[in-house]
Short mmCIF file of C-alpha atoms in Angstrom, two decimals:
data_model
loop_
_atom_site.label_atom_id
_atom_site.label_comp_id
_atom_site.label_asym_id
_atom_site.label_seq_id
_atom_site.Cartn_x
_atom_site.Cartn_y
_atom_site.Cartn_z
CA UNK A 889 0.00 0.00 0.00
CA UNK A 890 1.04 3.24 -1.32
CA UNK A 891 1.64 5.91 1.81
CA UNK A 892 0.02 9.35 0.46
CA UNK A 893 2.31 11.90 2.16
CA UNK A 894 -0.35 14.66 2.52
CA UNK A 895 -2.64 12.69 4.31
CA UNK A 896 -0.13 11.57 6.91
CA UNK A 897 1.11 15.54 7.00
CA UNK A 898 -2.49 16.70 7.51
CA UNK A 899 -3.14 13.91 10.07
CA UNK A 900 0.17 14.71 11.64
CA UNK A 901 -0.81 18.54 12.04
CA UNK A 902 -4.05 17.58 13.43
CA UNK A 903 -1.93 15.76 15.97
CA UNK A 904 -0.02 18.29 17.13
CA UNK A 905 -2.26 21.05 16.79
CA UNK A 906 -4.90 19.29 18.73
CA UNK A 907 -2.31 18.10 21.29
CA UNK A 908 -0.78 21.43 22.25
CA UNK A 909 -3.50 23.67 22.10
CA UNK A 910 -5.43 22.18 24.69
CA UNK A 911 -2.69 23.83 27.25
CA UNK A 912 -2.58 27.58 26.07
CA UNK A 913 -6.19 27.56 26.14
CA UNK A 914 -6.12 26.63 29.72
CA UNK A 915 -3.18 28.81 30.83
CA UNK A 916 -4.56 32.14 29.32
CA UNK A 917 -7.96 31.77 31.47
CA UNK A 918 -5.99 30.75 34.70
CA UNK A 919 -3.29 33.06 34.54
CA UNK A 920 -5.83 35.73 34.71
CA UNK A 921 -7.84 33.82 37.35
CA UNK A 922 -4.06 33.79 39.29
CA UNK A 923 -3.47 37.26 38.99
CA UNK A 924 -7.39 38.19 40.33
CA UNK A 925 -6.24 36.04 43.24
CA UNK A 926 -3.27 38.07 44.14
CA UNK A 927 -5.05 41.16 43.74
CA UNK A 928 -7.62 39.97 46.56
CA UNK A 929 -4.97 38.92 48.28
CA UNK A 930 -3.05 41.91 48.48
CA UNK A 931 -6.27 43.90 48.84
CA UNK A 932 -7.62 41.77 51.86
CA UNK A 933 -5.10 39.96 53.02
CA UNK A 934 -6.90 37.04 53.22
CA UNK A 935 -5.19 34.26 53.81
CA UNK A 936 -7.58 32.41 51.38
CA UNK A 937 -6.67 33.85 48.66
CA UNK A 938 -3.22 33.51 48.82
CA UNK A 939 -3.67 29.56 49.05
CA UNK A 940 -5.96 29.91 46.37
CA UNK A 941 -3.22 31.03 44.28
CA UNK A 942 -0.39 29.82 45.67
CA UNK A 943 -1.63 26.18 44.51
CA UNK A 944 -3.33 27.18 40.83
CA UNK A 945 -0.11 28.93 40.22
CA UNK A 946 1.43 25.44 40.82
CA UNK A 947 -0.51 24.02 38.32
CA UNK A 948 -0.05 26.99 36.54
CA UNK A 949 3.50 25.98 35.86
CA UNK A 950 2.87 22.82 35.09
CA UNK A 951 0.91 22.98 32.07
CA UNK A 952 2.95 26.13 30.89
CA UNK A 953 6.08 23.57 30.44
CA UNK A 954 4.07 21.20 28.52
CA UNK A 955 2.67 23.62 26.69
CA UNK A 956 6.55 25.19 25.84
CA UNK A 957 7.55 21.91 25.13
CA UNK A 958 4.83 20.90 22.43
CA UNK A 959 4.77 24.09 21.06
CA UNK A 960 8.74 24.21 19.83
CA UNK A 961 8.57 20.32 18.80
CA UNK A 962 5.59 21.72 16.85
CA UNK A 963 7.17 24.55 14.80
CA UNK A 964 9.26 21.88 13.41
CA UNK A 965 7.18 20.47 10.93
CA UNK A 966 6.50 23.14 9.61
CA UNK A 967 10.34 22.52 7.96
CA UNK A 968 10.06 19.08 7.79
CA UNK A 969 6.34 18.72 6.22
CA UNK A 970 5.25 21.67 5.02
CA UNK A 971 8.58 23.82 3.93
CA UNK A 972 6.70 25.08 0.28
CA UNK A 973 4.81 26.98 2.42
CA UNK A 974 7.47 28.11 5.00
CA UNK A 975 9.20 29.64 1.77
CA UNK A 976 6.14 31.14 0.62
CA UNK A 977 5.34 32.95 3.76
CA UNK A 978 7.91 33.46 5.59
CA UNK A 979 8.14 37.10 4.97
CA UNK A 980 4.87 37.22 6.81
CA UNK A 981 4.57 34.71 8.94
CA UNK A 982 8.52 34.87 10.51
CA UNK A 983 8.20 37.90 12.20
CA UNK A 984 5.10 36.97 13.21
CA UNK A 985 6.02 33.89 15.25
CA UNK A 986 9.41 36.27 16.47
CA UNK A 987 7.04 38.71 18.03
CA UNK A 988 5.36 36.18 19.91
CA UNK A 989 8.58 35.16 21.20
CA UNK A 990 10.22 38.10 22.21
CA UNK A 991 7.03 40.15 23.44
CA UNK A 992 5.38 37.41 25.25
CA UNK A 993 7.21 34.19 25.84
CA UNK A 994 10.31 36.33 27.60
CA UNK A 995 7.83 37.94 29.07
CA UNK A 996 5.92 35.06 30.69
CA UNK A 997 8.73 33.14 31.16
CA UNK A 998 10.98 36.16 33.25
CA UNK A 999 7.77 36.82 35.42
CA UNK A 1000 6.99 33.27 36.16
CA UNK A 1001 10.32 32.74 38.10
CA UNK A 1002 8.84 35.97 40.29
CA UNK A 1003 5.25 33.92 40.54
CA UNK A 1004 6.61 31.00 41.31
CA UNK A 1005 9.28 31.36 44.12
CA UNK A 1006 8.97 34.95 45.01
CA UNK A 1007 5.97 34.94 47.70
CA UNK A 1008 8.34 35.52 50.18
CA UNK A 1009 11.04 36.80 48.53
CA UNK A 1010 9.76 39.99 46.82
CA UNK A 1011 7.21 42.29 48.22
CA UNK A 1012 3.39 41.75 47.81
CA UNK A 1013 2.99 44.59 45.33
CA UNK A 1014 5.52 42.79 42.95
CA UNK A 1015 4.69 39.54 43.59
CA UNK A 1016 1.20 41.05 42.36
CA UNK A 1017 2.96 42.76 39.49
CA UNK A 1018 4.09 39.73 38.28
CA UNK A 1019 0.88 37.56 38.17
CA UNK A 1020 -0.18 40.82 35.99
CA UNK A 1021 2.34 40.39 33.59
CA UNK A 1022 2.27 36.76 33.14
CA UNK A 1023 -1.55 37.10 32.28
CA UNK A 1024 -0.55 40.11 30.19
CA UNK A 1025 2.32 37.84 28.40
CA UNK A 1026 -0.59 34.95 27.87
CA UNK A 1027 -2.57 37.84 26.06
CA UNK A 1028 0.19 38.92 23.99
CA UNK A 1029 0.96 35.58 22.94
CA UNK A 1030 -2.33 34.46 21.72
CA UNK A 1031 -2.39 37.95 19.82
CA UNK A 1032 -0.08 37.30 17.61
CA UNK A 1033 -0.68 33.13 17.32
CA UNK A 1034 -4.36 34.17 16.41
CA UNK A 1035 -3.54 36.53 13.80
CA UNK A 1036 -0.60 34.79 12.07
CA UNK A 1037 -3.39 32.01 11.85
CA UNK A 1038 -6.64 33.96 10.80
CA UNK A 1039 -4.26 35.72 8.15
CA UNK A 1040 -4.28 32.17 6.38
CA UNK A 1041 -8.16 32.05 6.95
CA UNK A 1042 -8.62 35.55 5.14
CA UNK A 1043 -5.64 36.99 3.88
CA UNK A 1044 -4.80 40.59 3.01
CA UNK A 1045 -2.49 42.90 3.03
CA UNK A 1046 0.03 40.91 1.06
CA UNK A 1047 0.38 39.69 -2.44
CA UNK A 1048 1.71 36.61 -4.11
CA UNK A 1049 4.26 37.38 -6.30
CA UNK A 1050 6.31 33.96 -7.98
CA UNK A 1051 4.70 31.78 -4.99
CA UNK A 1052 5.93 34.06 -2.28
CA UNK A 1053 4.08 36.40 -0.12
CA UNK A 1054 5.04 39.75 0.29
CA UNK A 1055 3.92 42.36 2.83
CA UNK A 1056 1.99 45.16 1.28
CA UNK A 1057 0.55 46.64 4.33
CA UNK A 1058 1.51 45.21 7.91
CA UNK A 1059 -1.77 46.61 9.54
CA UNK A 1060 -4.11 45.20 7.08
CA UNK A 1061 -2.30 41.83 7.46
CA UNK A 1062 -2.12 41.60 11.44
CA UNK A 1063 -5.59 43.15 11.70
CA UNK A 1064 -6.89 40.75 8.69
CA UNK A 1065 -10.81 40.83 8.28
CA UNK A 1066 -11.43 37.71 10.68
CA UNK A 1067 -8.90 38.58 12.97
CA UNK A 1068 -11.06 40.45 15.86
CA UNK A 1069 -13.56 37.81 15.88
CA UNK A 1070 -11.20 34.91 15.81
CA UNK A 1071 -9.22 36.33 18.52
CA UNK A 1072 -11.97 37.69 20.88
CA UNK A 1073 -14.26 34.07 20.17
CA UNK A 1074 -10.64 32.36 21.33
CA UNK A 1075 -10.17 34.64 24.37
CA UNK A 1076 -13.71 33.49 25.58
CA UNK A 1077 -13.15 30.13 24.95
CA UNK A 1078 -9.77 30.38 27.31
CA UNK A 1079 -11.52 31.98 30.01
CA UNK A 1080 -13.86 29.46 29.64
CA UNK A 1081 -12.06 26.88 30.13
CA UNK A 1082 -10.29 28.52 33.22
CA UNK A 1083 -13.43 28.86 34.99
CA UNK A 1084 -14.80 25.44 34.35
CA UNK A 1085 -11.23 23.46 35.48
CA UNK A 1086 -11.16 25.62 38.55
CA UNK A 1087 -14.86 25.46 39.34
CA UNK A 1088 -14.22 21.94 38.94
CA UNK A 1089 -11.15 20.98 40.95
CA UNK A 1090 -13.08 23.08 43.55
CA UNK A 1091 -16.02 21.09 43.73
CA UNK A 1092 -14.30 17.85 43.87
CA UNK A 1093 -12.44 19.03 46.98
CA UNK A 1094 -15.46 20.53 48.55
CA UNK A 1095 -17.18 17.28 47.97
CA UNK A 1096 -14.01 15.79 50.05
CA UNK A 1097 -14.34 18.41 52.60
CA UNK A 1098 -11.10 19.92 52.00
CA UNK A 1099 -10.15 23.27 52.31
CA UNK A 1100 -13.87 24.22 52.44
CA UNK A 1101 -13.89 27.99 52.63
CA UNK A 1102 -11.28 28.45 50.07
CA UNK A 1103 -12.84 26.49 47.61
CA UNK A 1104 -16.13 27.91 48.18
CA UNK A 1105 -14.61 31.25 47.24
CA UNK A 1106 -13.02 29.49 44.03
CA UNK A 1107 -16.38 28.20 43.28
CA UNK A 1108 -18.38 31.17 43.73
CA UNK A 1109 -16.02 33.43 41.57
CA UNK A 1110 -16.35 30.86 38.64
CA UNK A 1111 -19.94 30.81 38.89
CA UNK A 1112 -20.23 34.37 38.41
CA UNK A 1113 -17.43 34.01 35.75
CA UNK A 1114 -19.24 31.50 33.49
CA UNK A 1115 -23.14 33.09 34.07
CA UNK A 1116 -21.33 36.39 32.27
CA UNK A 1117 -19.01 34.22 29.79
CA UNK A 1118 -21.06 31.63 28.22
CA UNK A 1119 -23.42 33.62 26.79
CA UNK A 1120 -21.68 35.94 25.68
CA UNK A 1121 -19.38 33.70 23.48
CA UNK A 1122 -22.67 32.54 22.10
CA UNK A 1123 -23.22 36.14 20.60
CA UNK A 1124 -19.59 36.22 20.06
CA UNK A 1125 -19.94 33.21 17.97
CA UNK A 1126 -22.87 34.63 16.11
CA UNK A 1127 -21.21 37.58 14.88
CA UNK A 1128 -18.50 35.20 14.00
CA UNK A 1129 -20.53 32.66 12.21
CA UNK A 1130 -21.46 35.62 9.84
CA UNK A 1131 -17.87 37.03 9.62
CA UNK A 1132 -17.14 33.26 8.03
CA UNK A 1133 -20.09 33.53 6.06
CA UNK A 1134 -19.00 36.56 3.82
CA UNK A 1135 -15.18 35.13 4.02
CA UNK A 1136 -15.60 31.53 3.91
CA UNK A 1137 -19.18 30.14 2.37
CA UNK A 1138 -17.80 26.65 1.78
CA UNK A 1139 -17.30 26.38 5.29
CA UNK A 1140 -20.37 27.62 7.03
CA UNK A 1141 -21.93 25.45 4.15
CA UNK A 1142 -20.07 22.45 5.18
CA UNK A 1143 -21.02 23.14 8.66
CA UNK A 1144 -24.67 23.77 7.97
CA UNK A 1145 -24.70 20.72 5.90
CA UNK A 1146 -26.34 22.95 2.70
CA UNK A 1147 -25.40 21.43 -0.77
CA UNK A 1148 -28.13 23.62 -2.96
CA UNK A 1149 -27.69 27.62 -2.56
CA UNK A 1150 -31.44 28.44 -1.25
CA UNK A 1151 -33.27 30.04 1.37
CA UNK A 1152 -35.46 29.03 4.36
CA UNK A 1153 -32.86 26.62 5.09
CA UNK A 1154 -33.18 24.59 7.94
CA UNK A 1155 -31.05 23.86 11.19
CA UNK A 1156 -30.33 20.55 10.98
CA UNK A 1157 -30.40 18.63 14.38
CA UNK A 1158 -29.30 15.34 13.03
CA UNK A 1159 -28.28 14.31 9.27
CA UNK A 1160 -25.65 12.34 7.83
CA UNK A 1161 -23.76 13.74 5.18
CA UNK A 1162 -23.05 11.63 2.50
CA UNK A 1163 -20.37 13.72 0.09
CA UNK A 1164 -20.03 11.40 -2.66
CA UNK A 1165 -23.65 12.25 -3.69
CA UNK A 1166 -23.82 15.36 -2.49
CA UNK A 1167 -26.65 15.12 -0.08
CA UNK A 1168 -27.47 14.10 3.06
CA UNK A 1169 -29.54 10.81 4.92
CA UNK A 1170 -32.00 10.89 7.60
CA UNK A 1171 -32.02 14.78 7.74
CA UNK A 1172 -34.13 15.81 10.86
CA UNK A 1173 -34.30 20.45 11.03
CA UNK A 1174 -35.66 23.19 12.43
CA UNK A 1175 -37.63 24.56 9.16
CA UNK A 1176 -35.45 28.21 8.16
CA UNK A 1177 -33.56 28.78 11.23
CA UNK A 1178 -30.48 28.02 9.59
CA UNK A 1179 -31.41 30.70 7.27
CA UNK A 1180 -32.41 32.98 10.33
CA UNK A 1181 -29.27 32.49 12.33
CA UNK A 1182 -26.87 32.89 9.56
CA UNK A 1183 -28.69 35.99 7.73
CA UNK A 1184 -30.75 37.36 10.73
CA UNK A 1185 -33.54 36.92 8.02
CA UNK A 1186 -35.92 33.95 8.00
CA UNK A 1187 -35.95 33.55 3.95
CA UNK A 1188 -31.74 34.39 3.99
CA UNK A 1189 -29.97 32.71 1.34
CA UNK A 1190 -27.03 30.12 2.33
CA UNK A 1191 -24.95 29.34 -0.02
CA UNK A 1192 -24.35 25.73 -1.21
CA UNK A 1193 -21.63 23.24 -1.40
CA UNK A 1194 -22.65 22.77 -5.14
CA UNK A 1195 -21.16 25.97 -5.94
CA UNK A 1196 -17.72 24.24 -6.13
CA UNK A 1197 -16.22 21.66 -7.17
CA UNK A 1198 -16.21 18.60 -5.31
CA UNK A 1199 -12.36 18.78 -4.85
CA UNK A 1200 -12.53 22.21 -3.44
CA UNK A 1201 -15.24 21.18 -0.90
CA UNK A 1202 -13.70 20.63 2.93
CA UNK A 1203 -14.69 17.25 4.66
CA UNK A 1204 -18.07 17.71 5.44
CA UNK A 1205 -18.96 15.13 7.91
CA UNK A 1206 -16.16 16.40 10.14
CA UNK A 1207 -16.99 19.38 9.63
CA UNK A 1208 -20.67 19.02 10.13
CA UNK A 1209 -20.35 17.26 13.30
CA UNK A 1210 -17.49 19.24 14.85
CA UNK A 1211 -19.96 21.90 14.44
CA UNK A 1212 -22.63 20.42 16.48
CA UNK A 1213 -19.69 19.44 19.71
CA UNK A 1214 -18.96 22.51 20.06
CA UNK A 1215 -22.43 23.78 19.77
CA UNK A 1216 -24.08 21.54 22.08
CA UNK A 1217 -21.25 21.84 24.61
CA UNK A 1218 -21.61 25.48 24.56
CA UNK A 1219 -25.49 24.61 25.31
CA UNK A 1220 -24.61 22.85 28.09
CA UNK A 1221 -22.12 25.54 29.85
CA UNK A 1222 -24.79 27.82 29.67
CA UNK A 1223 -27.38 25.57 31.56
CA UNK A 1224 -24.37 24.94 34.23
CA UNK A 1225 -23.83 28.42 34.67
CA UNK A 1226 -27.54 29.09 35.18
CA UNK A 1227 -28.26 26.11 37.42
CA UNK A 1228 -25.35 27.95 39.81
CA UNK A 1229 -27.09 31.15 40.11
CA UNK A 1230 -30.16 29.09 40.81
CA UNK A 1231 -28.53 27.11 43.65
CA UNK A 1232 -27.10 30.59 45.03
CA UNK A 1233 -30.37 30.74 47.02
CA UNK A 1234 -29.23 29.70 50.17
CA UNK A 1235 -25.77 28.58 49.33
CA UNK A 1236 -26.76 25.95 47.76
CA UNK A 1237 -24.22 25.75 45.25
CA UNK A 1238 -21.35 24.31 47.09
CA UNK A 1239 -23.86 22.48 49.07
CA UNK A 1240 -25.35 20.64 46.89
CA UNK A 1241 -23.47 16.95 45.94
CA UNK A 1242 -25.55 16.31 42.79
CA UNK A 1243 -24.32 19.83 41.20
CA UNK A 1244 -20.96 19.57 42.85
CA UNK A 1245 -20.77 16.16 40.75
CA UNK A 1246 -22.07 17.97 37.39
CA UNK A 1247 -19.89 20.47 37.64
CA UNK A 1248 -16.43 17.80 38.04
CA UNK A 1249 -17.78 16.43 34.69
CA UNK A 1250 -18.29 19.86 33.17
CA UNK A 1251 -14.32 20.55 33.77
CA UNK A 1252 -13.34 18.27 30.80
CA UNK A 1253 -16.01 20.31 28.18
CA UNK A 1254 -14.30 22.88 27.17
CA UNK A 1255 -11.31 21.13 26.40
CA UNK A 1256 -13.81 19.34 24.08
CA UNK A 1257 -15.44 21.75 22.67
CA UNK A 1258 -12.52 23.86 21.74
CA UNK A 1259 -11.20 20.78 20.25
CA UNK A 1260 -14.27 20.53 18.30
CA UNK A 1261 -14.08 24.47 17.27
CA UNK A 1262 -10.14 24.37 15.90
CA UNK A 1263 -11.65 20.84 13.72
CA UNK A 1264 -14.11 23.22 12.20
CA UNK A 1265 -12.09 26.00 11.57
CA UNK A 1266 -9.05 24.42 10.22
CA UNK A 1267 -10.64 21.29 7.90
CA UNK A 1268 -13.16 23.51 6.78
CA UNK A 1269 -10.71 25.76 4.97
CA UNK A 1270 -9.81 23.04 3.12
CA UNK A 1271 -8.38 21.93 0.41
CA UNK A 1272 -6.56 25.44 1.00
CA UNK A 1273 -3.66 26.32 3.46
CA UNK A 1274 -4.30 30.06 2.69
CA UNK A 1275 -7.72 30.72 1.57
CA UNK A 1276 -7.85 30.92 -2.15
CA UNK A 1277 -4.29 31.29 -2.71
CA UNK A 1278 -2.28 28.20 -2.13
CA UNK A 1279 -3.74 24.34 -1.37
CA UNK A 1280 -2.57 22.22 0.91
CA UNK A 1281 -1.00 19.93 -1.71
CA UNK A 1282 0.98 22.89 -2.95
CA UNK A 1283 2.04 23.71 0.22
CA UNK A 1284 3.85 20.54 1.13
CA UNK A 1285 7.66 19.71 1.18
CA UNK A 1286 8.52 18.34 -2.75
CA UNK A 1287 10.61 15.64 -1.88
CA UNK A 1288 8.74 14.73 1.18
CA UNK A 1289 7.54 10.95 0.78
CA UNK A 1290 4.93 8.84 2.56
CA UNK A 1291 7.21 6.67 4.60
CA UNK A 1292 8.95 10.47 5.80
CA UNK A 1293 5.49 11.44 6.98
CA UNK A 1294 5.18 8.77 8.75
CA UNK A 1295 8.30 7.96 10.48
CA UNK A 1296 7.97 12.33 11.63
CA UNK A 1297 4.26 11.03 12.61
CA UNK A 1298 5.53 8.62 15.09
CA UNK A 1299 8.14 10.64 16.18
CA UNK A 1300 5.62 13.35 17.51
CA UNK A 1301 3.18 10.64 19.07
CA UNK A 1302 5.98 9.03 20.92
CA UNK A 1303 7.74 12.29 22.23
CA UNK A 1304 4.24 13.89 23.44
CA UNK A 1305 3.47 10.74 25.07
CA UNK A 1306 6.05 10.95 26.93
CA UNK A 1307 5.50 15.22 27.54
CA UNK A 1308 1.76 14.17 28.53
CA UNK A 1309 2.93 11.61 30.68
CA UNK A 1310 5.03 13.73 33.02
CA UNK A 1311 2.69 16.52 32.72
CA UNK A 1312 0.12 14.15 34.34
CA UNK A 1313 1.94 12.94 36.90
CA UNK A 1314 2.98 15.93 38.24
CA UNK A 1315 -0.68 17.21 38.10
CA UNK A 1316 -1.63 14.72 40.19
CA UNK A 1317 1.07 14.87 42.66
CA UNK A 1318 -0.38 18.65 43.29
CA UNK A 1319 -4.14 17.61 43.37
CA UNK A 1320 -3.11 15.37 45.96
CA UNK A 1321 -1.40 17.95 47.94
CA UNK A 1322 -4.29 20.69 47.09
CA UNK A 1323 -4.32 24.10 49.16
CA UNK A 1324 -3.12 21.96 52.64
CA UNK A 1325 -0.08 23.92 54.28
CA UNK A 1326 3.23 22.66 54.06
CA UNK A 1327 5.66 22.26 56.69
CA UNK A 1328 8.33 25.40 57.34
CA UNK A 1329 11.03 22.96 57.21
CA UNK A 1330 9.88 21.10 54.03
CA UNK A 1331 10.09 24.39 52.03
CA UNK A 1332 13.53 25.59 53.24
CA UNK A 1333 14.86 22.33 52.57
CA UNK A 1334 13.53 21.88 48.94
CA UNK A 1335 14.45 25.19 47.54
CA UNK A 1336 13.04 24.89 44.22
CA UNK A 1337 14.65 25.82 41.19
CA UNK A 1338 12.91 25.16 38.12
CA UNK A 1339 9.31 25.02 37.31
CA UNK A 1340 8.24 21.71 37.59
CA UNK A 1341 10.03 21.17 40.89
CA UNK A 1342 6.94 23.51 42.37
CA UNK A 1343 4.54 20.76 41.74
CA UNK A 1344 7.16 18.28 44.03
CA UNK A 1345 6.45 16.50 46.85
CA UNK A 1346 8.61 14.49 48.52
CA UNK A 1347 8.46 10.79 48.90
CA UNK A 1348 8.15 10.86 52.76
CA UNK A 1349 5.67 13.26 52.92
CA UNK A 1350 3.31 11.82 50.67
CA UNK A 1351 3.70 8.11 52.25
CA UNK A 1352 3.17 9.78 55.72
CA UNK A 1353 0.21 11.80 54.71
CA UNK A 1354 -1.35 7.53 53.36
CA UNK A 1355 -0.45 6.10 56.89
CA UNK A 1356 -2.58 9.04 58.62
CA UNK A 1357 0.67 10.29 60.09
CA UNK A 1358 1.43 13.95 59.86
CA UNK A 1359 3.71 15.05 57.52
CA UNK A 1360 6.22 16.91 60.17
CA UNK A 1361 7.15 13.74 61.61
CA UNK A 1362 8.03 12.27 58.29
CA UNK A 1363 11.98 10.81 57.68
CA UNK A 1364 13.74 14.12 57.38
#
């Protein structure tokens, strides 16, 4: 059998993509949920807060190094896979990626050191400072990431000129026409995710009785967090939605599941698309309201996948379904977020076991559902890299073969098993641990000095703390 290296490049990027993102989309939410800590903490000076933060900024660090790790194996594929279209935009695209290093990364990373081991070590105000700027350096990053990206979704302000891009106007190419929607829909979704890990991990450890009143406050500031958020990416992803629509038809057609350009199209609740006849089985709608949420008019028109070739149209299943993840999910964070500010009567909400229980499954959603958002964004661009200007299949390394692919294919699976498998186990050694006070001694004698090392605890302590003993009478 005959290895097609596209397919195993695409497959690969999918991979990777979907592998690393997953952590900058949870650090940008909880490094602004760290730095609200600190402020309350310096404000109040409750001690609360402080082991509020104190153990998310743990964590913090935790999935910032496996997110730094996949992210630099990542960029090298682009080389190795994809290196037509490194050439082709690299007047574009390699400043892009250097200003994301140098005014963000060195900015995260300098600041960190501060956050990490500096509670004691610095005064409050700059310990403060530097939970700002680590949240401001999360920001900063995903600026220029989500532009660099939505430039290939809608591109402007360059011009192809013998298969290389060249800058015509750096403002209309950082600030390209999906940029703002892209960015702010992504920012949402981050927070999101923030709120729903923390409100999470909260409620699991209220449901254990630990650390009850700081967790309640964790709880109750997510609550409020997600009531405002969740909705309001739904409008966000409305204005969105018709943002793609004027940029991308093919895609919002894919996603809709419309082959024939018509109006008073339905929303489909359930179909299966079958793409090599161009239609779909079992379709079961919502009579126009396709039409009415894409055009804000109930006899809109939405275009068609007909209006292309087939070999222009993206996947449409994936696409199709992806869609309807992310959707549904987003449904469902909603109805959490209400159901909170129902229990609030009373306290109820961190009272409650059955909603405490809901809301430890919820945690894992938005991982999902951005997941399911980056599927429908990316394969529904295709067959092109950059929209309307250069396919995939142009884009990819000429003497790349299929058994390359693959062997580079393997080589990522094996070395982010092995990234995911540390990052797991030291997110559970800090679960275990949670918000509980550690002994003077213990932190004097480990004197930490690189970021994982926060998340350590050491053998003795953790035996003592299974044999009921108490951890200052451990072996040291």
């Amino acid at each position: 059998m005959e290895l097609d290296p596209l397919i195993l490049s695409r497959i690969q990027f999918a991979f990777v993509v979907s592998f690393h993102a997953i952590f900058p989309v949870f650090t940008i939410g909880l490094a602004s949920f760290i730095a609200t800590l600190e402020a309350l903490a310096f404000k109040t000076g409750n001690p609360a807060w402080v082991k509020l933060s104190g153990f998310w900024t743990k964590v913090f660090a935790v999935v910032f190094g496996m997110g730094v790790v996949s992210g630099i194996v990542m960029s090298f594929q682009f080389g190795t896979n994809w290196s037509n279209f490194a050439q082709a935009s690299a007047n574009f695209l390699g400043p892009m990626l250097s200003y994301e290093v140098v005014t963000a990364f060195f900015l995260e990373a300098a600041f960190l050191g501060v956050l990490l081991f500096g509670r004691d070590k610095v005064p409050a105000g700059i310990h403060l400072l530097a939970a700002i700027m680590v949240a401001t350096g999360t920001f900063i990053s995903s600026f220029w990431i989500l532009s660099a990206n939505s430039w290939m979704h809608t591109p402007a302000g360059t011009e192809l000129r013998d298969g290389v891009f060249f800058v015509t106007s750096w403002s209309e190419a950082i600030f390209n026409p999906s940029f703002p929607y892209r960015f702010s829909h992504m920012l949402l979704a981050s927070f999101l995710t923030g709120g729903f890990v923390v409100a999470g991990v909260s409620a699991w450890y209220l449901l254990k009785g630990r650390e009850v009143e700081a967790n309640r406050k964790a709880l109750s500031i997510c609550l409020w967090l997600l009531l405002l958020l969740a909705p309001t990416q739904a409008v966000v992803g409305d204005f969105h939605g018709l943002n793609t629509l004027e940029h991308q038809p093919m895609k919002v057609a894919a996603m809709e599941g419309n082959w024939e350009t018509s109006r008073h199209v339905p929303l489909l609740l359930f179909a299966i698309p079958d793409q090599e006849s161009q239609r779909n089985l079992y379709e079961i709608g919502i009579p126009s309201l396709a039409s009415f949420i894409l055009t804000h008019e109930w006899d809109g028109e939405v275009p068609g996948l007909n209006e292309v070739p087939v070999a222009q149209q993206p996947p449409v299943a994936i696409v199709f379904w992806s869609f309807r993840v992310m959707v549904g999910l987003g449904l469902l964070m909603i109805a959490a977020a209400v159901t909170g500010l129902v229990l609030r009567a009373g306290g109820r909400y961190w009272q409650t076991p059955w909603f405490l229980q809901a809301m430890r499954f919820m945690s894992i959603t938005p991982f999902i559902a951005v997941l399911a958002g980056w599927f429908v964004t990316e394969i529904g661009r295709a067959p092109w890299l950059v929209y309307g200007l250069m396919t995939q299949a142009q884009a990819l390394t000429p003497s790349l073969t299929g058994g390359m692919a693959l062997f580079t294919l393997i080589g990522y699976i094996v070395v982010y098993a092995l990234v995911f498998s540390a990052g797991v186990y030291y997110l559970m050694r800090v679960l275990y641990v949670g918000l509980e006070d550690r002994p003077e001694e213990e932190h004097e004698m480990e004197r930490p000095k690189r970021p994982f090392s926060a998340a350590h605890v050491p053998f003795e302590i953790e035996h003592d703390k299974q044999r009921g003993k108490p951890a200052s009478q451990g072996g040291h």
